[in-house]
Amino acid sequence: MHTIVSGKVEKGLEESDIVLEGEVHMGGQSSFTLVHVYADESVLISHGGVEMGQGLHTKVIQVAALACGILHEQIHIDETSTNKVPNSQPSAASMSTNLYGMATLNACEQILARLAPIYDRLGPGASFSNITNAAYMHRVNMSAQGFYVVPNDRCACTVVELDVLTGDFHVLSVDILMDLGASITPAIYIGQIEGAFMQGFGLFALEELVWGDDGHPWVKRSNLFTRGPGACKIPSANDVPLDFHVWLESNRKNKFAVHSSKAVGEPPLFLGSSAFFAVKDG
């Protein structure tokens, strides 16, 4: 922690280092994926994860496309349903990509192993369409169920400017370095890191639960006053750091995850605490 004093304004700098163990104890932590390859080289994938804007479908498609050597447009994701993929785990704890990406890769590898004799016979110049059509004619099973059974390092450096008379502060700059292994979709990951940091900044530095108690007699007893953005201060566009930089550590292998990827959902949330400590210790 370093503090620079200039009249009534102080600048504080704080670093936060986080290690997250990527595991949730919910009775199994395993995943299934059902993959169908058709004679026209199209692929249909059913997995047990929930797409909620985090890009899970995109990542599963990328895993299958890379494994099969085909275009993303040839791969389709079916709706999540337990009549196709049973006993799915919650899409939580930053594990969905690893769980369903690895299960998808497992299913694709099973199918590719069955297609290998046809590939050897047709030669390296054969397209995936030629191979799947020949496999259909030779009655090769091109469906498979993939199964997979299962820490991240990151740090942030935050500089804030604090008015010691009013308590008003601004985040001037944030530098984040995250170890995400060989990230599958770096652009999506960087967006998630930036969003999670701002969410953590609000959680640790802005938002406060105000209950009706002796300290807040104007609130009905035991009632929560800060129930929404009208009473609870959440981060706005003006709170985004003037300088916001995110770097991804590259070429860090992770043999327990699909293509060496690592969790990105929750880990950067805790990095927002660096802003809180920069203000508090300032």
Tab-separated table of C-alpha atoms in Angstrom:
chain	number	residue	atom	x	y	z
A	1	MET	CA	0.000	0.000	0.000
A	2	HIS	CA	1.403	3.386	-1.054
A	3	THR	CA	-0.188	6.771	-0.344
A	4	ILE	CA	0.541	10.087	-2.043
A	5	VAL	CA	-0.774	13.185	-0.245
A	6	SER	CA	-1.469	16.452	-2.072
A	7	GLY	CA	-3.478	19.025	-0.110
A	8	LYS	CA	-6.905	17.551	0.576
A	9	VAL	CA	-6.575	14.699	-1.904
A	10	GLU	CA	-4.834	11.388	-1.347
A	11	LYS	CA	-3.966	8.698	-3.845
A	12	GLY	CA	-3.818	5.106	-2.709
A	13	LEU	CA	-2.464	2.030	-4.469
A	14	GLU	CA	-3.343	-1.511	-3.447
A	15	GLU	CA	-2.648	-4.980	-4.822
A	16	SER	CA	-4.881	-8.048	-4.444
A	17	ASP	CA	-3.685	-11.585	-5.102
A	18	ILE	CA	-6.253	-14.379	-5.383
A	19	VAL	CA	-6.041	-18.159	-5.699
A	20	LEU	CA	-9.358	-19.937	-6.294
A	21	GLU	CA	-9.806	-23.673	-6.008
A	22	GLY	CA	-12.128	-24.513	-8.897
A	23	GLU	CA	-14.339	-27.134	-7.305
A	24	VAL	CA	-17.875	-27.308	-5.965
A	25	HIS	CA	-18.875	-30.132	-3.629
A	26	MET	CA	-22.366	-30.893	-4.856
A	27	GLY	CA	-22.293	-34.666	-4.876
A	28	GLY	CA	-20.635	-35.457	-8.177
A	29	GLN	CA	-19.049	-32.668	-10.178
A	30	SER	CA	-19.211	-34.637	-13.405
A	31	SER	CA	-20.647	-33.857	-16.812
A	32	PHE	CA	-22.279	-35.535	-19.800
A	33	THR	CA	-22.475	-34.463	-23.424
A	34	LEU	CA	-24.293	-36.187	-26.290
A	35	VAL	CA	-22.798	-35.665	-29.762
A	36	HIS	CA	-24.371	-36.725	-33.082
A	37	VAL	CA	-22.458	-36.481	-36.365
A	38	TYR	CA	-24.595	-36.657	-39.502
A	39	ALA	CA	-23.774	-37.870	-43.005
A	40	ASP	CA	-23.775	-34.286	-44.320
A	41	GLU	CA	-20.980	-33.456	-41.800
A	42	SER	CA	-23.273	-31.398	-39.557
A	43	VAL	CA	-22.971	-31.952	-35.806
A	44	LEU	CA	-25.607	-31.724	-33.066
A	45	ILE	CA	-24.494	-31.361	-29.446
A	46	SER	CA	-26.594	-31.712	-26.308
A	47	HIS	CA	-24.837	-30.797	-23.074
A	48	GLY	CA	-25.995	-30.286	-19.510
A	49	GLY	CA	-24.802	-26.713	-19.069
A	50	VAL	CA	-26.911	-23.568	-19.004
A	51	GLU	CA	-26.101	-20.729	-21.400
A	52	MET	CA	-26.739	-17.503	-19.478
A	53	GLY	CA	-24.666	-15.080	-21.497
A	54	GLN	CA	-21.273	-16.396	-20.416
A	55	GLY	CA	-20.566	-17.887	-23.857
A	56	LEU	CA	-20.782	-21.573	-22.895
A	57	HIS	CA	-22.418	-22.611	-26.192
A	58	THR	CA	-19.735	-20.775	-28.154
A	59	LYS	CA	-16.953	-22.504	-26.245
A	60	VAL	CA	-18.503	-25.962	-26.667
A	61	ILE	CA	-18.845	-25.306	-30.411
A	62	GLN	CA	-15.208	-24.236	-30.588
A	63	VAL	CA	-14.062	-27.407	-28.833
A	64	ALA	CA	-16.024	-29.618	-31.243
A	65	ALA	CA	-14.968	-27.626	-34.317
A	66	LEU	CA	-11.301	-27.902	-33.392
A	67	ALA	CA	-11.584	-31.622	-32.658
A	68	CYS	CA	-13.407	-32.444	-35.916
A	69	GLY	CA	-11.659	-29.905	-38.122
A	70	ILE	CA	-14.887	-28.289	-39.329
A	71	LEU	CA	-16.454	-24.822	-39.326
A	72	HIS	CA	-18.441	-23.442	-36.401
A	73	GLU	CA	-21.463	-23.029	-38.693
A	74	GLN	CA	-21.694	-26.801	-39.109
A	75	ILE	CA	-22.239	-27.358	-35.380
A	76	HIS	CA	-25.579	-26.865	-33.661
A	77	ILE	CA	-26.378	-26.825	-29.934
A	78	ASP	CA	-29.580	-28.510	-28.792
A	79	GLU	CA	-31.589	-27.145	-25.872
A	80	THR	CA	-30.528	-28.360	-22.441
A	81	SER	CA	-32.797	-31.217	-21.435
A	82	THR	CA	-32.512	-34.069	-18.944
A	83	ASN	CA	-34.103	-36.507	-21.404
A	84	LYS	CA	-30.871	-36.265	-23.416
A	85	VAL	CA	-28.250	-35.476	-20.795
A	86	PRO	CA	-29.124	-36.742	-17.294
A	87	ASN	CA	-27.772	-35.826	-13.864
A	88	SER	CA	-26.223	-32.513	-14.857
A	89	GLN	CA	-24.299	-30.384	-12.389
A	90	PRO	CA	-25.206	-26.745	-11.672
A	91	SER	CA	-23.736	-24.244	-14.127
A	92	ALA	CA	-21.819	-22.482	-11.379
A	93	ALA	CA	-18.437	-21.985	-9.736
A	94	SER	CA	-16.733	-21.073	-13.028
A	95	MET	CA	-16.593	-24.733	-14.022
A	96	SER	CA	-19.038	-25.041	-16.939
A	97	THR	CA	-16.489	-24.674	-19.736
A	98	ASN	CA	-14.166	-27.250	-18.229
A	99	LEU	CA	-16.965	-29.685	-17.420
A	100	TYR	CA	-18.873	-29.607	-20.696
A	101	GLY	CA	-15.918	-28.754	-22.897
A	102	MET	CA	-14.065	-31.849	-21.687
A	103	ALA	CA	-17.182	-34.025	-22.022
A	104	THR	CA	-17.681	-32.739	-25.579
A	105	LEU	CA	-14.057	-33.440	-26.431
A	106	ASN	CA	-14.405	-36.944	-24.987
A	107	ALA	CA	-17.457	-37.668	-27.166
A	108	CYS	CA	-15.778	-36.273	-30.293
A	109	GLU	CA	-12.681	-38.390	-29.676
A	110	GLN	CA	-14.837	-41.526	-29.440
A	111	ILE	CA	-16.472	-40.759	-32.796
A	112	LEU	CA	-13.179	-39.835	-34.459
A	113	ALA	CA	-11.681	-43.136	-33.300
A	114	ARG	CA	-14.487	-44.972	-35.144
A	115	LEU	CA	-13.919	-42.836	-38.243
A	116	ALA	CA	-10.150	-43.413	-38.232
A	117	PRO	CA	-10.210	-46.550	-40.498
A	118	ILE	CA	-12.253	-44.662	-43.097
A	119	TYR	CA	-9.919	-41.672	-42.882
A	120	ASP	CA	-6.936	-43.979	-43.441
A	121	ARG	CA	-8.615	-45.550	-46.465
A	122	LEU	CA	-9.672	-42.265	-48.107
A	123	GLY	CA	-6.411	-40.488	-47.364
A	124	PRO	CA	-5.510	-37.096	-45.864
A	125	GLY	CA	-7.100	-35.217	-48.764
A	126	ALA	CA	-10.606	-36.414	-47.880
A	127	SER	CA	-12.992	-33.836	-46.466
A	128	PHE	CA	-14.959	-34.411	-43.285
A	129	SER	CA	-18.063	-34.644	-45.483
A	130	ASN	CA	-16.515	-37.476	-47.524
A	131	ILE	CA	-15.584	-39.292	-44.327
A	132	THR	CA	-18.997	-38.958	-42.658
A	133	ASN	CA	-20.823	-39.971	-45.838
A	134	ALA	CA	-18.625	-43.051	-46.196
A	135	ALA	CA	-19.143	-43.842	-42.514
A	136	TYR	CA	-22.899	-43.670	-43.016
A	137	MET	CA	-22.696	-46.046	-45.987
A	138	HIS	CA	-20.560	-48.454	-43.943
A	139	ARG	CA	-22.928	-48.260	-40.946
A	140	VAL	CA	-20.468	-46.696	-38.526
A	141	ASN	CA	-21.939	-45.378	-35.265
A	142	MET	CA	-21.424	-41.606	-35.317
A	143	SER	CA	-23.046	-40.841	-31.976
A	144	ALA	CA	-21.327	-40.800	-28.605
A	145	GLN	CA	-21.923	-39.745	-25.026
A	146	GLY	CA	-18.990	-37.928	-23.499
A	147	PHE	CA	-18.298	-38.002	-19.778
A	148	TYR	CA	-15.902	-36.042	-17.613
A	149	VAL	CA	-15.132	-36.134	-13.907
A	150	VAL	CA	-13.167	-33.252	-12.239
A	151	PRO	CA	-6.600	-23.408	-9.032
A	152	ASN	CA	-6.443	-20.226	-10.765
A	153	ASP	CA	-3.960	-17.426	-9.996
A	154	ARG	CA	-4.660	-13.747	-10.544
A	155	CYS	CA	-3.699	-10.339	-9.230
A	156	ALA	CA	-4.890	-6.749	-9.557
A	157	CYS	CA	-3.266	-3.397	-8.883
A	158	THR	CA	-5.673	-0.494	-8.293
A	159	VAL	CA	-5.000	3.237	-7.889
A	160	VAL	CA	-7.708	5.424	-6.312
A	161	GLU	CA	-7.997	9.139	-5.600
A	162	LEU	CA	-9.629	10.055	-2.281
A	163	ASP	CA	-10.946	13.411	-1.064
A	164	VAL	CA	-10.189	13.160	2.652
A	165	LEU	CA	-12.716	15.875	3.554
A	166	THR	CA	-15.790	14.504	1.793
A	167	GLY	CA	-14.861	10.841	1.465
A	168	ASP	CA	-15.520	10.953	-2.276
A	169	PHE	CA	-13.179	8.766	-4.298
A	170	HIS	CA	-12.507	7.743	-7.883
A	171	VAL	CA	-10.707	4.733	-9.303
A	172	LEU	CA	-7.982	6.108	-11.551
A	173	SER	CA	-6.456	2.929	-12.929
A	174	VAL	CA	-6.689	-0.847	-12.690
A	175	ASP	CA	-4.197	-3.395	-13.982
A	176	ILE	CA	-5.223	-7.058	-13.875
A	177	LEU	CA	-3.122	-10.100	-14.716
A	178	MET	CA	-4.931	-13.454	-14.829
A	179	ASP	CA	-3.691	-16.959	-15.421
A	180	LEU	CA	-6.360	-18.548	-17.628
A	181	GLY	CA	-4.161	-21.231	-19.134
A	182	ALA	CA	-4.598	-21.492	-22.904
A	183	SER	CA	-7.834	-19.497	-23.011
A	184	ILE	CA	-10.431	-20.642	-25.554
A	185	THR	CA	-12.081	-17.258	-26.185
A	186	PRO	CA	-9.783	-14.470	-24.916
A	187	ALA	CA	-12.090	-11.611	-25.977
A	188	ILE	CA	-15.031	-13.053	-24.028
A	189	TYR	CA	-12.796	-13.735	-21.028
A	190	ILE	CA	-11.483	-10.162	-20.928
A	191	GLY	CA	-15.052	-8.843	-20.959
A	192	GLN	CA	-15.979	-11.176	-18.108
A	193	ILE	CA	-12.938	-10.072	-16.111
A	194	GLU	CA	-13.778	-6.383	-16.544
A	195	GLY	CA	-17.426	-6.920	-15.620
A	196	ALA	CA	-16.621	-9.092	-12.609
A	197	PHE	CA	-14.092	-6.557	-11.313
A	198	MET	CA	-16.699	-3.776	-11.454
A	199	GLN	CA	-19.241	-6.011	-9.738
A	200	GLY	CA	-16.694	-6.730	-7.009
A	201	PHE	CA	-15.864	-3.030	-6.766
A	202	GLY	CA	-19.526	-2.335	-6.026
A	203	LEU	CA	-19.765	-5.216	-3.580
A	204	PHE	CA	-16.725	-4.218	-1.538
A	205	ALA	CA	-16.476	-0.444	-1.939
A	206	LEU	CA	-19.967	0.975	-2.601
A	207	GLU	CA	-22.856	-1.235	-1.576
A	208	GLU	CA	-23.970	-1.510	2.046
A	209	LEU	CA	-26.925	-3.326	3.580
A	210	VAL	CA	-28.995	-1.015	5.785
A	211	TRP	CA	-31.403	-2.807	8.136
A	212	GLY	CA	-33.975	-1.429	10.498
A	213	ASP	CA	-32.236	-1.567	13.892
A	214	ASP	CA	-31.073	0.704	16.708
A	215	GLY	CA	-28.586	2.348	14.367
A	216	HIS	CA	-31.254	3.057	11.740
A	217	PRO	CA	-34.458	3.816	13.690
A	218	TRP	CA	-36.094	5.434	10.653
A	219	VAL	CA	-36.316	2.013	8.960
A	220	LYS	CA	-38.990	-0.436	10.077
A	221	ARG	CA	-37.351	-2.911	12.414
A	222	SER	CA	-35.809	-5.970	10.728
A	223	ASN	CA	-36.675	-4.581	7.290
A	224	LEU	CA	-34.016	-4.162	4.618
A	225	PHE	CA	-33.894	-0.567	3.378
A	226	THR	CA	-31.363	-1.030	0.558
A	227	ARG	CA	-33.492	-3.361	-1.544
A	228	GLY	CA	-32.769	-1.908	-4.971
A	229	PRO	CA	-30.804	0.669	-6.965
A	230	GLY	CA	-33.051	3.444	-5.629
A	231	ALA	CA	-31.567	3.048	-2.142
A	232	CYS	CA	-28.420	1.008	-2.766
A	233	LYS	CA	-25.529	2.634	-4.601
A	234	ILE	CA	-24.273	0.337	-7.330
A	235	PRO	CA	-21.451	1.048	-9.797
A	236	SER	CA	-22.312	3.287	-12.741
A	237	ALA	CA	-20.478	4.106	-15.958
A	238	ASN	CA	-18.761	6.961	-14.118
A	239	ASP	CA	-17.170	4.453	-11.717
A	240	VAL	CA	-15.314	2.580	-14.463
A	241	PRO	CA	-11.560	3.250	-14.092
A	242	LEU	CA	-10.092	5.862	-16.407
A	243	ASP	CA	-7.370	3.371	-17.310
A	244	PHE	CA	-8.445	-0.277	-17.303
A	245	HIS	CA	-5.947	-2.887	-18.486
A	246	VAL	CA	-6.318	-6.672	-18.524
A	247	TRP	CA	-3.547	-9.103	-19.414
A	248	LEU	CA	-3.925	-12.856	-19.789
A	249	GLU	CA	-1.016	-15.060	-18.812
A	250	SER	CA	-0.339	-17.258	-21.839
A	251	ASN	CA	1.029	-20.758	-22.344
A	252	ARG	CA	0.177	-21.986	-18.851
A	253	LYS	CA	-0.847	-25.613	-19.221
A	254	ASN	CA	-3.688	-27.151	-17.232
A	255	LYS	CA	-3.979	-30.886	-17.855
A	256	PHE	CA	-7.258	-31.128	-15.922
A	257	ALA	CA	-9.213	-28.744	-18.197
A	258	VAL	CA	-10.300	-28.619	-21.819
A	259	HIS	CA	-7.459	-27.213	-23.947
A	260	SER	CA	-5.753	-25.975	-20.752
A	261	SER	CA	-8.470	-23.394	-20.045
A	262	LYS	CA	-9.139	-22.188	-16.494
A	263	ALA	CA	-12.084	-20.719	-14.597
A	264	VAL	CA	-12.922	-17.069	-15.288
A	265	GLY	CA	-16.404	-16.412	-13.854
A	266	GLU	CA	-16.054	-15.703	-10.136
A	267	PRO	CA	-12.263	-15.287	-9.659
A	268	PRO	CA	-11.963	-11.654	-10.846
A	269	LEU	CA	-14.880	-10.635	-8.598
A	270	PHE	CA	-12.573	-10.756	-5.584
A	271	LEU	CA	-10.060	-8.493	-7.294
A	272	GLY	CA	-12.510	-5.617	-6.789
A	273	SER	CA	-11.496	-5.667	-3.126
A	274	SER	CA	-8.245	-3.947	-4.117
A	275	ALA	CA	-10.211	-0.706	-4.612
A	276	PHE	CA	-11.748	-1.031	-1.145
A	277	PHE	CA	-8.388	-1.550	0.544
A	278	ALA	CA	-6.789	1.287	-1.438
A	279	VAL	CA	-9.462	3.649	-0.056
A	280	LYS	CA	-9.489	2.174	3.455
A	281	ASP	CA	-5.728	2.209	3.892
A	282	GLY	CA	-5.404	5.611	2.228
